[in-house]
PDB file of C-alpha atoms in Angstrom:
ATOM      1  CA  MET A   1     -31.700   8.536  71.563  1.00  0.00           C
ATOM      2  CA  THR A   2     -29.573  11.624  71.063  1.00  0.00           C
ATOM      3  CA  ALA A   3     -30.204  14.747  68.975  1.00  0.00           C
ATOM      4  CA  PHE A   4     -28.277  17.258  66.889  1.00  0.00           C
ATOM      5  CA  VAL A   5     -29.799  20.702  67.535  1.00  0.00           C
ATOM      6  CA  GLN A   6     -29.447  23.930  65.588  1.00  0.00           C
ATOM      7  CA  PHE A   7     -29.991  26.713  68.138  1.00  0.00           C
ATOM      8  CA  PRO A   8     -30.395  30.215  66.659  1.00  0.00           C
ATOM      9  CA  HIS A   9     -29.880  33.177  68.956  1.00  0.00           C
ATOM     10  CA  PRO A  10     -29.563  36.951  68.340  1.00  0.00           C
ATOM     11  CA  GLY A  11     -26.446  37.705  66.320  1.00  0.00           C
ATOM     12  CA  ALA A  12     -26.066  41.478  66.576  1.00  0.00           C
ATOM     13  CA  GLU A  13     -22.777  42.665  68.059  1.00  0.00           C
ATOM     14  CA  HIS A  14     -22.697  44.789  71.212  1.00  0.00           C
ATOM     15  CA  CYS A  15     -20.835  47.997  70.317  1.00  0.00           C
ATOM     16  CA  PRO A  16     -20.953  50.383  73.305  1.00  0.00           C
ATOM     17  CA  ASP A  17     -20.102  54.059  73.022  1.00  0.00           C
ATOM     18  CA  SER A  18     -17.972  54.000  76.181  1.00  0.00           C
ATOM     19  CA  ASP A  19     -14.948  51.846  76.951  1.00  0.00           C
ATOM     20  CA  ASP A  20     -16.718  50.186  79.873  1.00  0.00           C
ATOM     21  CA  MET A  21     -19.945  48.519  78.859  1.00  0.00           C
ATOM     22  CA  PRO A  22     -22.273  48.138  81.846  1.00  0.00           C
ATOM     23  CA  TRP A  23     -24.495  45.130  82.459  1.00  0.00           C
ATOM     24  CA  ASN A  24     -26.832  44.743  79.483  1.00  0.00           C
ATOM     25  CA  VAL A  25     -30.506  45.253  80.316  1.00  0.00           C
ATOM     26  CA  GLY A  26     -31.577  45.494  76.660  1.00  0.00           C
ATOM     27  CA  ARG A  27     -31.727  42.833  73.985  1.00  0.00           C
ATOM     28  CA  HIS A  28     -29.406  39.845  73.992  1.00  0.00           C
ATOM     29  CA  GLY A  29     -26.434  40.066  71.629  1.00  0.00           C
ATOM     30  CA  ARG A  30     -22.926  38.760  70.949  1.00  0.00           C
ATOM     31  CA  LYS A  31     -19.581  40.140  72.015  1.00  0.00           C
ATOM     32  CA  PHE A  32     -16.162  39.519  70.505  1.00  0.00           C
ATOM     33  CA  LEU A  33     -14.273  38.497  73.633  1.00  0.00           C
ATOM     34  CA  ILE A  34     -10.728  37.842  74.814  1.00  0.00           C
ATOM     35  CA  SER A  35      -9.810  35.368  77.545  1.00  0.00           C
ATOM     36  CA  ASP A  36      -7.107  32.995  78.698  1.00  0.00           C
ATOM     37  CA  GLY A  37      -7.881  29.465  77.661  1.00  0.00           C
ATOM     38  CA  ARG A  38      -6.858  26.076  76.344  1.00  0.00           C
ATOM     39  CA  TYR A  39      -7.434  25.093  72.743  1.00  0.00           C
ATOM     40  CA  VAL A  40      -6.911  22.387  70.127  1.00  0.00           C
ATOM     41  CA  GLY A  41      -5.522  23.209  66.698  1.00  0.00           C
ATOM     42  CA  ALA A  42      -6.015  21.429  63.390  1.00  0.00           C
ATOM     43  CA  ASP A  43      -2.808  19.504  64.107  1.00  0.00           C
ATOM     44  CA  GLY A  44      -4.484  17.931  67.138  1.00  0.00           C
ATOM     45  CA  ARG A  45      -2.116  19.547  69.638  1.00  0.00           C
ATOM     46  CA  CYS A  46      -3.436  21.158  72.833  1.00  0.00           C
ATOM     47  CA  ARG A  47      -2.074  24.592  73.729  1.00  0.00           C
ATOM     48  CA  GLU A  48      -2.675  27.345  76.286  1.00  0.00           C
ATOM     49  CA  GLY A  49      -2.836  31.107  75.894  1.00  0.00           C
ATOM     50  CA  GLU A  50      -5.104  34.040  75.210  1.00  0.00           C
ATOM     51  CA  VAL A  51      -7.789  33.466  72.603  1.00  0.00           C
ATOM     52  CA  VAL A  52     -10.466  35.621  71.016  1.00  0.00           C
ATOM     53  CA  PHE A  53     -13.941  34.304  70.286  1.00  0.00           C
ATOM     54  CA  TRP A  54     -17.588  35.238  69.753  1.00  0.00           C
ATOM     55  CA  GLY A  55     -19.919  34.601  72.670  1.00  0.00           C
ATOM     56  CA  GLU A  56     -22.645  35.836  74.953  1.00  0.00           C
ATOM     57  CA  TRP A  57     -21.540  37.913  77.934  1.00  0.00           C
ATOM     58  CA  GLU A  58     -24.235  40.189  79.352  1.00  0.00           C
ATOM     59  CA  PRO A  59     -22.437  41.389  82.525  1.00  0.00           C
ATOM     60  CA  PRO A  60     -19.933  44.253  82.216  1.00  0.00           C
ATOM     61  CA  SER A  61     -16.902  44.250  79.951  1.00  0.00           C
ATOM     62  CA  HIS A  62     -14.001  46.546  79.172  1.00  0.00           C
ATOM     63  CA  VAL A  63     -13.326  47.566  75.579  1.00  0.00           C
ATOM     64  CA  GLU A  64      -9.715  46.794  74.667  1.00  0.00           C
ATOM     65  CA  ARG A  65      -9.777  47.552  70.953  1.00  0.00           C
ATOM     66  CA  ARG A  66     -12.010  48.924  68.197  1.00  0.00           C
ATOM     67  CA  TRP A  67     -12.028  48.465  64.438  1.00  0.00           C
ATOM     68  CA  SER A  68     -13.825  50.207  61.570  1.00  0.00           C
ATOM     69  CA  ARG A  69     -16.852  48.442  60.130  1.00  0.00           C
ATOM     70  CA  ASP A  70     -15.751  45.704  57.707  1.00  0.00           C
ATOM     71  CA  GLY A  71     -18.482  43.265  56.748  1.00  0.00           C
ATOM     72  CA  ARG A  72     -19.069  40.619  59.422  1.00  0.00           C
ATOM     73  CA  LEU A  73     -15.744  41.204  61.165  1.00  0.00           C
ATOM     74  CA  PRO A  74     -16.063  42.429  64.770  1.00  0.00           C
ATOM     75  CA  ARG A  75     -15.902  46.117  65.593  1.00  0.00           C
ATOM     76  CA  VAL A  76     -15.138  45.860  69.335  1.00  0.00           C
ATOM     77  CA  LEU A  77     -12.933  43.582  71.441  1.00  0.00           C
ATOM     78  CA  HIS A  78     -14.262  43.073  74.992  1.00  0.00           C
ATOM     79  CA  ARG A  79     -12.532  41.746  78.095  1.00  0.00           C
ATOM     80  CA  PRO A  80     -15.296  40.370  80.351  1.00  0.00           C
ATOM     81  CA  TYR A  81     -15.592  40.864  84.099  1.00  0.00           C
ATOM     82  CA  TRP A  82     -18.472  40.508  86.519  1.00  0.00           C
ATOM     83  CA  VAL A  83     -20.137  41.853  89.644  1.00  0.00           C
ATOM     84  CA  HIS A  84     -23.301  41.013  91.515  1.00  0.00           C
ATOM     85  CA  GLY A  85     -26.002  43.099  89.875  1.00  0.00           C
ATOM     86  CA  SER A  86     -28.981  42.866  87.584  1.00  0.00           C
ATOM     87  CA  GLY A  87     -29.519  42.575  83.853  1.00  0.00           C
ATOM     88  CA  GLN A  88     -29.764  39.936  81.178  1.00  0.00           C
ATOM     89  CA  ASN A  89     -28.554  36.440  82.058  1.00  0.00           C
ATOM     90  CA  THR A  90     -25.745  34.784  80.097  1.00  0.00           C
ATOM     91  CA  ASP A  91     -26.698  31.522  78.379  1.00  0.00           C
ATOM     92  CA  PRO A  92     -24.902  29.427  77.238  1.00  0.00           C
ATOM     93  CA  TRP A  93     -22.128  29.826  79.820  1.00  0.00           C
ATOM     94  CA  VAL A  94     -18.830  28.846  78.162  1.00  0.00           C
ATOM     95  CA  PHE A  95     -16.434  29.569  81.029  1.00  0.00           C
ATOM     96  CA  GLY A  96     -14.820  27.594  83.829  1.00  0.00           C
ATOM     97  CA  ASP A  97     -14.305  23.870  84.237  1.00  0.00           C
ATOM     98  CA  ARG A  98     -17.152  23.070  81.850  1.00  0.00           C
ATOM     99  CA  MET A  99     -19.835  24.839  79.835  1.00  0.00           C
ATOM    100  CA  ARG A 100     -23.420  25.105  81.007  1.00  0.00           C
ATOM    101  CA  TYR A 101     -26.740  25.692  79.248  1.00  0.00           C
ATOM    102  CA  SER A 102     -29.532  26.670  81.596  1.00  0.00           C
ATOM    103  CA  ASN A 103     -32.688  28.262  80.195  1.00  0.00           C
ATOM    104  CA  CYS A 104     -32.884  29.875  76.766  1.00  0.00           C
ATOM    105  CA  LYS A 105     -35.786  28.547  74.630  1.00  0.00           C
ATOM    106  CA  GLN A 106     -36.630  25.981  77.319  1.00  0.00           C
ATOM    107  CA  ALA A 107     -40.021  27.531  78.237  1.00  0.00           C
ATOM    108  CA  LEU A 108     -42.386  29.343  75.913  1.00  0.00           C
ATOM    109  CA  GLY A 109     -45.641  31.283  76.083  1.00  0.00           C
ATOM    110  CA  ASP A 110     -47.473  32.932  78.942  1.00  0.00           C
ATOM    111  CA  ALA A 111     -47.859  29.524  80.594  1.00  0.00           C
ATOM    112  CA  ARG A 112     -44.088  28.937  80.319  1.00  0.00           C
ATOM    113  CA  LYS A 113     -44.676  25.479  78.915  1.00  0.00           C
ATOM    114  CA  ALA A 114     -41.589  23.273  78.815  1.00  0.00           C
ATOM    115  CA  THR A 115     -40.137  22.703  75.338  1.00  0.00           C
ATOM    116  CA  SER A 116     -38.223  19.736  73.955  1.00  0.00           C
ATOM    117  CA  MET A 117     -35.004  21.588  74.861  1.00  0.00           C
ATOM    118  CA  GLN A 118     -35.566  20.413  78.445  1.00  0.00           C
ATOM    119  CA  ALA A 119     -35.338  16.731  77.496  1.00  0.00           C
ATOM    120  CA  LEU A 120     -32.027  16.243  75.661  1.00  0.00           C
ATOM    121  CA  SER A 121     -30.109  13.014  76.304  1.00  0.00           C
ATOM    122  CA  PRO A 122     -26.382  12.771  77.100  1.00  0.00           C
ATOM    123  CA  GLY A 123     -24.454  12.800  73.844  1.00  0.00           C
ATOM    124  CA  SER A 124     -26.800  15.319  72.196  1.00  0.00           C
ATOM    125  CA  VAL A 125     -25.061  18.211  70.418  1.00  0.00           C
ATOM    126  CA  ILE A 126     -26.320  21.810  70.430  1.00  0.00           C
ATOM    127  CA  CYS A 127     -24.884  24.182  67.826  1.00  0.00           C
ATOM    128  CA  PHE A 128     -25.504  27.720  69.082  1.00  0.00           C
ATOM    129  CA  GLY A 129     -25.226  30.350  66.380  1.00  0.00           C
ATOM    130  CA  SER A 130     -26.900  33.095  64.359  1.00  0.00           C
ATOM    131  CA  SER A 131     -28.297  33.458  60.857  1.00  0.00           C
ATOM    132  CA  LEU A 132     -26.223  36.160  59.174  1.00  0.00           C
ATOM    133  CA  ASP A 133     -26.499  37.036  55.479  1.00  0.00           C
ATOM    134  CA  HIS A 134     -28.339  33.766  54.771  1.00  0.00           C
ATOM    135  CA  GLU A 135     -25.720  31.632  56.521  1.00  0.00           C
ATOM    136  CA  PHE A 136     -25.857  29.935  59.926  1.00  0.00           C
ATOM    137  CA  CYS A 137     -22.728  31.033  61.786  1.00  0.00           C
ATOM    138  CA  VAL A 138     -21.766  28.955  64.806  1.00  0.00           C
ATOM    139  CA  ASP A 139     -20.272  30.371  68.015  1.00  0.00           C
ATOM    140  CA  THR A 140     -20.619  27.501  70.529  1.00  0.00           C
ATOM    141  CA  VAL A 141     -20.738  23.703  70.156  1.00  0.00           C
ATOM    142  CA  PHE A 142     -22.194  22.134  73.296  1.00  0.00           C
ATOM    143  CA  VAL A 143     -22.139  18.373  73.924  1.00  0.00           C
ATOM    144  CA  VAL A 144     -24.541  17.303  76.686  1.00  0.00           C
ATOM    145  CA  ALA A 145     -22.945  15.242  79.454  1.00  0.00           C
ATOM    146  CA  GLU A 146     -25.496  15.462  82.262  1.00  0.00           C
ATOM    147  CA  SER A 147     -28.560  17.405  83.323  1.00  0.00           C
ATOM    148  CA  LYS A 148     -30.671  18.268  86.333  1.00  0.00           C
ATOM    149  CA  PRO A 149     -33.930  20.189  86.839  1.00  0.00           C
ATOM    150  CA  TRP A 150     -33.678  23.582  88.485  1.00  0.00           C
ATOM    151  CA  THR A 151     -35.822  26.581  89.387  1.00  0.00           C
ATOM    152  CA  PRO A 152     -34.218  30.057  89.595  1.00  0.00           C
ATOM    153  CA  ALA A 153     -35.944  30.915  92.899  1.00  0.00           C
ATOM    154  CA  GLN A 154     -34.233  27.874  94.424  1.00  0.00           C
ATOM    155  CA  SER A 155     -30.890  28.315  92.671  1.00  0.00           C
ATOM    156  CA  ALA A 156     -29.048  28.443  96.003  1.00  0.00           C
ATOM    157  CA  ASP A 157     -29.349  24.651  95.918  1.00  0.00           C
ATOM    158  CA  LEU A 158     -27.174  24.451  92.803  1.00  0.00           C
ATOM    159  CA  ASP A 159     -23.564  23.384  93.208  1.00  0.00           C
ATOM    160  CA  GLU A 160     -22.159  26.025  90.859  1.00  0.00           C
ATOM    161  CA  ASP A 161     -19.432  28.655  91.061  1.00  0.00           C
ATOM    162  CA  GLU A 162     -20.096  32.204  92.233  1.00  0.00           C
ATOM    163  CA  ALA A 163     -19.632  33.790  88.808  1.00  0.00           C
ATOM    164  CA  PHE A 164     -22.267  31.582  87.153  1.00  0.00           C
ATOM    165  CA  MET A 165     -24.642  32.186  90.038  1.00  0.00           C
ATOM    166  CA  ALA A 166     -24.175  35.975  89.854  1.00  0.00           C
ATOM    167  CA  CYS A 167     -24.384  36.253  86.079  1.00  0.00           C
ATOM    168  CA  THR A 168     -27.077  33.705  85.223  1.00  0.00           C
ATOM    169  CA  ALA A 169     -28.958  32.221  88.191  1.00  0.00           C
ATOM    170  CA  GLU A 170     -29.415  35.396  90.254  1.00  0.00           C
ATOM    171  CA  PRO A 171     -30.733  37.603  87.405  1.00  0.00           C
ATOM    172  CA  MET A 172     -33.260  34.898  86.575  1.00  0.00           C
ATOM    173  CA  ALA A 173     -34.300  34.524  90.203  1.00  0.00           C
ATOM    174  CA  ALA A 174     -35.067  38.264  90.248  1.00  0.00           C
ATOM    175  CA  GLY A 175     -37.149  38.120  87.066  1.00  0.00           C
ATOM    176  CA  ALA A 176     -40.429  36.809  85.691  1.00  0.00           C
ATOM    177  CA  ASP A 177     -39.082  33.256  85.394  1.00  0.00           C
ATOM    178  CA  ALA A 178     -38.145  32.945  89.067  1.00  0.00           C
ATOM    179  CA  HIS A 179     -40.497  29.990  89.533  1.00  0.00           C
ATOM    180  CA  THR A 180     -40.248  28.455  86.054  1.00  0.00           C
ATOM    181  CA  ARG A 181     -38.804  24.966  85.867  1.00  0.00           C
ATOM    182  CA  PHE A 182     -35.764  24.561  83.609  1.00  0.00           C
ATOM    183  CA  THR A 183     -33.060  21.991  82.895  1.00  0.00           C
ATOM    184  CA  LEU A 184     -29.438  22.800  83.695  1.00  0.00           C
ATOM    185  CA  TYR A 185     -27.138  20.981  81.271  1.00  0.00           C
ATOM    186  CA  ARG A 186     -23.468  20.438  81.989  1.00  0.00           C
ATOM    187  CA  ALA A 187     -21.210  19.859  79.016  1.00  0.00           C
ATOM    188  CA  ALA A 188     -18.812  17.140  77.995  1.00  0.00           C
ATOM    189  CA  THR A 189     -15.162  18.224  78.076  1.00  0.00           C
ATOM    190  CA  ILE A 190     -12.078  17.106  76.183  1.00  0.00           C
ATOM    191  CA  GLU A 191     -10.912  15.340  79.365  1.00  0.00           C
ATOM    192  CA  ASN A 192     -14.303  13.681  79.881  1.00  0.00           C
ATOM    193  CA  PRO A 193     -15.924  13.311  76.444  1.00  0.00           C
ATOM    194  CA  VAL A 194     -19.254  11.671  75.666  1.00  0.00           C
ATOM    195  CA  HIS A 195     -19.248   9.291  72.680  1.00  0.00           C
ATOM    196  CA  ASP A 196     -15.785  10.694  71.830  1.00  0.00           C
ATOM    197  CA  MET A 197     -17.207  14.228  71.560  1.00  0.00           C
ATOM    198  CA  TYR A 198     -16.440  17.345  73.599  1.00  0.00           C
ATOM    199  CA  SER A 199     -17.695  20.928  73.753  1.00  0.00           C
ATOM    200  CA  PHE A 200     -15.789  23.809  72.182  1.00  0.00           C
ATOM    201  CA  VAL A 201     -15.932  27.421  71.035  1.00  0.00           C
ATOM    202  CA  PRO A 202     -14.493  28.434  67.630  1.00  0.00           C
ATOM    203  CA  ALA A 203     -11.607  30.738  68.486  1.00  0.00           C
ATOM    204  CA  LYS A 204      -8.310  32.198  67.373  1.00  0.00           C
ATOM    205  CA  PRO A 205      -5.059  32.671  69.310  1.00  0.00           C
ATOM    206  CA  ALA A 206      -4.797  36.334  70.278  1.00  0.00           C
ATOM    207  CA  ASP A 207      -2.066  38.578  68.902  1.00  0.00           C
ATOM    208  CA  GLY A 208      -1.216  42.249  69.176  1.00  0.00           C
ATOM    209  CA  GLU A 209      -3.774  43.162  66.517  1.00  0.00           C
ATOM    210  CA  GLY A 210      -6.686  41.505  68.323  1.00  0.00           C
ATOM    211  CA  SER A 211      -7.060  38.696  65.751  1.00  0.00           C
ATOM    212  CA  PRO A 212     -10.557  39.607  64.492  1.00  0.00           C
ATOM    213  CA  PHE A 213     -12.448  36.913  62.585  1.00  0.00           C
ATOM    214  CA  VAL A 214     -15.920  36.269  61.250  1.00  0.00           C
ATOM    215  CA  ARG A 215     -18.064  33.584  62.818  1.00  0.00           C
ATOM    216  CA  PRO A 216     -17.668  30.367  60.787  1.00  0.00           C
ATOM    217  CA  ALA A 217     -20.646  29.374  58.629  1.00  0.00           C
ATOM    218  CA  LEU A 218     -21.807  25.744  58.644  1.00  0.00           C
ATOM    219  CA  ASP A 219     -22.690  23.929  55.413  1.00  0.00           C
ATOM    220  CA  MET A 220     -24.677  20.901  56.575  1.00  0.00           C
ATOM    221  CA  PRO A 221     -27.790  20.330  54.423  1.00  0.00           C
ATOM    222  CA  GLY A 222     -30.475  18.395  56.242  1.00  0.00           C
ATOM    223  CA  LEU A 223     -29.151  19.328  59.670  1.00  0.00           C
ATOM    224  CA  ILE A 224     -28.548  23.088  59.459  1.00  0.00           C
ATOM    225  CA  ASN A 225     -31.100  25.416  57.877  1.00  0.00           C
ATOM    226  CA  PRO A 226     -29.683  28.941  57.391  1.00  0.00           C
ATOM    227  CA  ALA A 227     -33.222  30.303  57.142  1.00  0.00           C
ATOM    228  CA  SER A 228     -34.031  29.120  60.665  1.00  0.00           C
ATOM    229  CA  TRP A 229     -33.290  32.217  62.711  1.00  0.00           C
ATOM    230  CA  GLN A 230     -35.645  31.910  65.693  1.00  0.00           C
ATOM    231  CA  SER A 231     -36.793  28.361  66.550  1.00  0.00           C
ATOM    232  CA  THR A 232     -34.525  25.473  67.479  1.00  0.00           C
ATOM    233  CA  ARG A 233     -34.281  22.632  64.957  1.00  0.00           C
ATOM    234  CA  GLY A 234     -33.603  18.966  65.628  1.00  0.00           C
ATOM    235  CA  SER A 235     -34.514  18.602  69.301  1.00  0.00           C
ATOM    236  CA  LYS A 236     -37.563  16.480  68.399  1.00  0.00           C
ATOM    237  CA  GLN A 237     -35.712  14.377  65.820  1.00  0.00           C
ATOM    238  CA  PRO A 238     -33.740  11.645  67.607  1.00  0.00           C
ATOM    239  CA  LEU A 239     -30.653  10.388  65.801  1.00  0.00           C
ATOM    240  CA  ALA A 240     -28.409   7.410  66.343  1.00  0.00           C
ATOM    241  CA  GLU A 241     -25.221   8.015  68.301  1.00  0.00           C
ATOM    242  CA  ALA A 242     -23.111   7.462  65.176  1.00  0.00           C
ATOM    243  CA  GLU A 243     -25.102  10.067  63.213  1.00  0.00           C
ATOM    244  CA  VAL A 244     -24.655  12.694  65.920  1.00  0.00           C
ATOM    245  CA  ARG A 245     -20.944  11.958  66.210  1.00  0.00           C
ATOM    246  CA  SER A 246     -20.554  12.249  62.419  1.00  0.00           C
ATOM    247  CA  ALA A 247     -22.327  15.630  62.479  1.00  0.00           C
ATOM    248  CA  TRP A 248     -20.095  16.812  65.358  1.00  0.00           C
ATOM    249  CA  ASN A 249     -17.031  15.793  63.346  1.00  0.00           C
ATOM    250  CA  THR A 250     -18.323  17.762  60.362  1.00  0.00           C
ATOM    251  CA  VAL A 251     -18.744  20.894  62.490  1.00  0.00           C
ATOM    252  CA  ARG A 252     -15.267  20.398  63.936  1.00  0.00           C
ATOM    253  CA  GLU A 253     -13.684  20.057  60.493  1.00  0.00           C
ATOM    254  CA  GLN A 254     -15.503  23.087  59.087  1.00  0.00           C
ATOM    255  CA  VAL A 255     -14.276  25.200  62.009  1.00  0.00           C
ATOM    256  CA  PHE A 256     -10.702  24.070  61.271  1.00  0.00           C
ATOM    257  CA  GLN A 257     -11.216  24.801  57.562  1.00  0.00           C
ATOM    258  CA  ALA A 258     -12.142  28.365  58.542  1.00  0.00           C
ATOM    259  CA  GLY A 259      -8.626  28.729  59.989  1.00  0.00           C
ATOM    260  CA  LEU A 260      -9.789  28.593  63.603  1.00  0.00           C
ATOM    261  CA  VAL A 261      -9.031  26.520  66.689  1.00  0.00           C
ATOM    262  CA  LEU A 262     -11.308  24.807  69.211  1.00  0.00           C
ATOM    263  CA  ALA A 263     -11.297  26.546  72.598  1.00  0.00           C
ATOM    264  CA  THR A 264     -12.087  23.734  75.034  1.00  0.00           C
ATOM    265  CA  HIS A 265     -11.674  25.752  78.254  1.00  0.00           C
ATOM    266  CA  LEU A 266     -12.055  29.485  78.857  1.00  0.00           C
ATOM    267  CA  LYS A 267     -11.018  31.148  82.094  1.00  0.00           C
ATOM    268  CA  THR A 268     -13.910  32.408  84.212  1.00  0.00           C
ATOM    269  CA  PRO A 269     -13.876  36.235  84.022  1.00  0.00           C
ATOM    270  CA  ASP A 270     -12.553  38.067  87.065  1.00  0.00           C
ATOM    271  CA  ARG A 271     -14.796  39.815  89.536  1.00  0.00           C
ATOM    272  CA  SER A 272     -14.558  43.606  89.822  1.00  0.00           C
ATOM    273  CA  ALA A 273     -15.693  45.748  92.727  1.00  0.00           C
ATOM    274  CA  ASN A 274     -15.799  48.905  90.585  1.00  0.00           C
ATOM    275  CA  ALA A 275     -18.202  48.101  87.746  1.00  0.00           C
ATOM    276  CA  PRO A 276     -20.554  50.702  86.232  1.00  0.00           C
ATOM    277  CA  GLU A 277     -24.150  50.576  87.421  1.00  0.00           C
ATOM    278  CA  PRO A 278     -26.530  48.634  85.126  1.00  0.00           C
ATOM    279  CA  GLU A 279     -28.258  50.788  82.526  1.00  0.00           C
ATOM    280  CA  ALA A 280     -29.941  50.323  79.187  1.00  0.00           C
ATOM    281  CA  VAL A 281     -27.554  49.874  76.262  1.00  0.00           C
ATOM    282  CA  SER A 282     -28.144  49.538  72.557  1.00  0.00           C
ATOM    283  CA  GLY A 283     -28.923  46.089  71.167  1.00  0.00           C
ATOM    284  CA  GLY A 284     -25.971  46.025  68.795  1.00  0.00           C
ATOM    285  CA  CYS A 285     -24.263  47.440  65.755  1.00  0.00           C
ATOM    286  CA  SER A 286     -26.812  46.219  63.236  1.00  0.00           C
ATOM    287  CA  PRO A 287     -30.451  45.058  63.327  1.00  0.00           C
ATOM    288  CA  VAL A 288     -29.676  41.357  62.875  1.00  0.00           C
ATOM    289  CA  ASN A 289     -32.130  38.895  64.450  1.00  0.00           C
ATOM    290  CA  GLU A 290     -32.835  40.991  67.483  1.00  0.00           C
ATOM    291  CA  LEU A 291     -35.496  38.702  68.986  1.00  0.00           C
ATOM    292  CA  ASP A 292     -34.670  37.659  72.513  1.00  0.00           C
ATOM    293  CA  CYS A 293     -34.644  34.076  73.716  1.00  0.00           C
TER     294      CYS A 293
END
């Protein structure tokens, strides 16, 4: 059986003082990012071009634009890049040929006991987002296609690209979870869907003004609880394939109703040889759900 999972993660925005934000070694947070990509609009047409979106990116980034504080709109536009280094890992990974989800909330407690997030079936849907002002605001919709067990200390055995290895696997291998067992999930894509579903990131085509937007809030009673801001919800409640697909369609339509598009592919950030050294940075612009994974 499949599941529809609400996955809360820290929602505070990273707002660095400098125009080059080094690798984050503080609390997890979100960035408002810009990247080349492919996307689907409400008219069903696929297009290519630069898009802006909310996501997790803990390696370095360059600030391209700033705005004054205005409610839940972003204050900083980041262009991501990466280097080999150390800091927080990035999870979920929304870049490249397909998204990946590797570790967050998969092991809890001092004993690092495996949670139900390690046992999701193909066709399960994970809605990553944050509780903001009593609403659950989604930033990534991940449809599980396949999975495999992995351990960070043995991540060299993974068949993954260098950027993912440098930004997610290697920081974990150097940390306390080096020998913890996790599940690496690879996502369904629009070219290779599962049960007619594919993974996407709510986004907006970029323009000269940066195209800022607030993260879309989901209204799905019974499946999404806006008050759930720390624990996952739904991973232990198996649903029929048709129920999960109906929920995915509801998320998709509510993202369109918010005036956004579905980014189905995002270009892997470029590598830079001249990144700032990792150092502690502030957790974000506002104290919103600052608990780490």
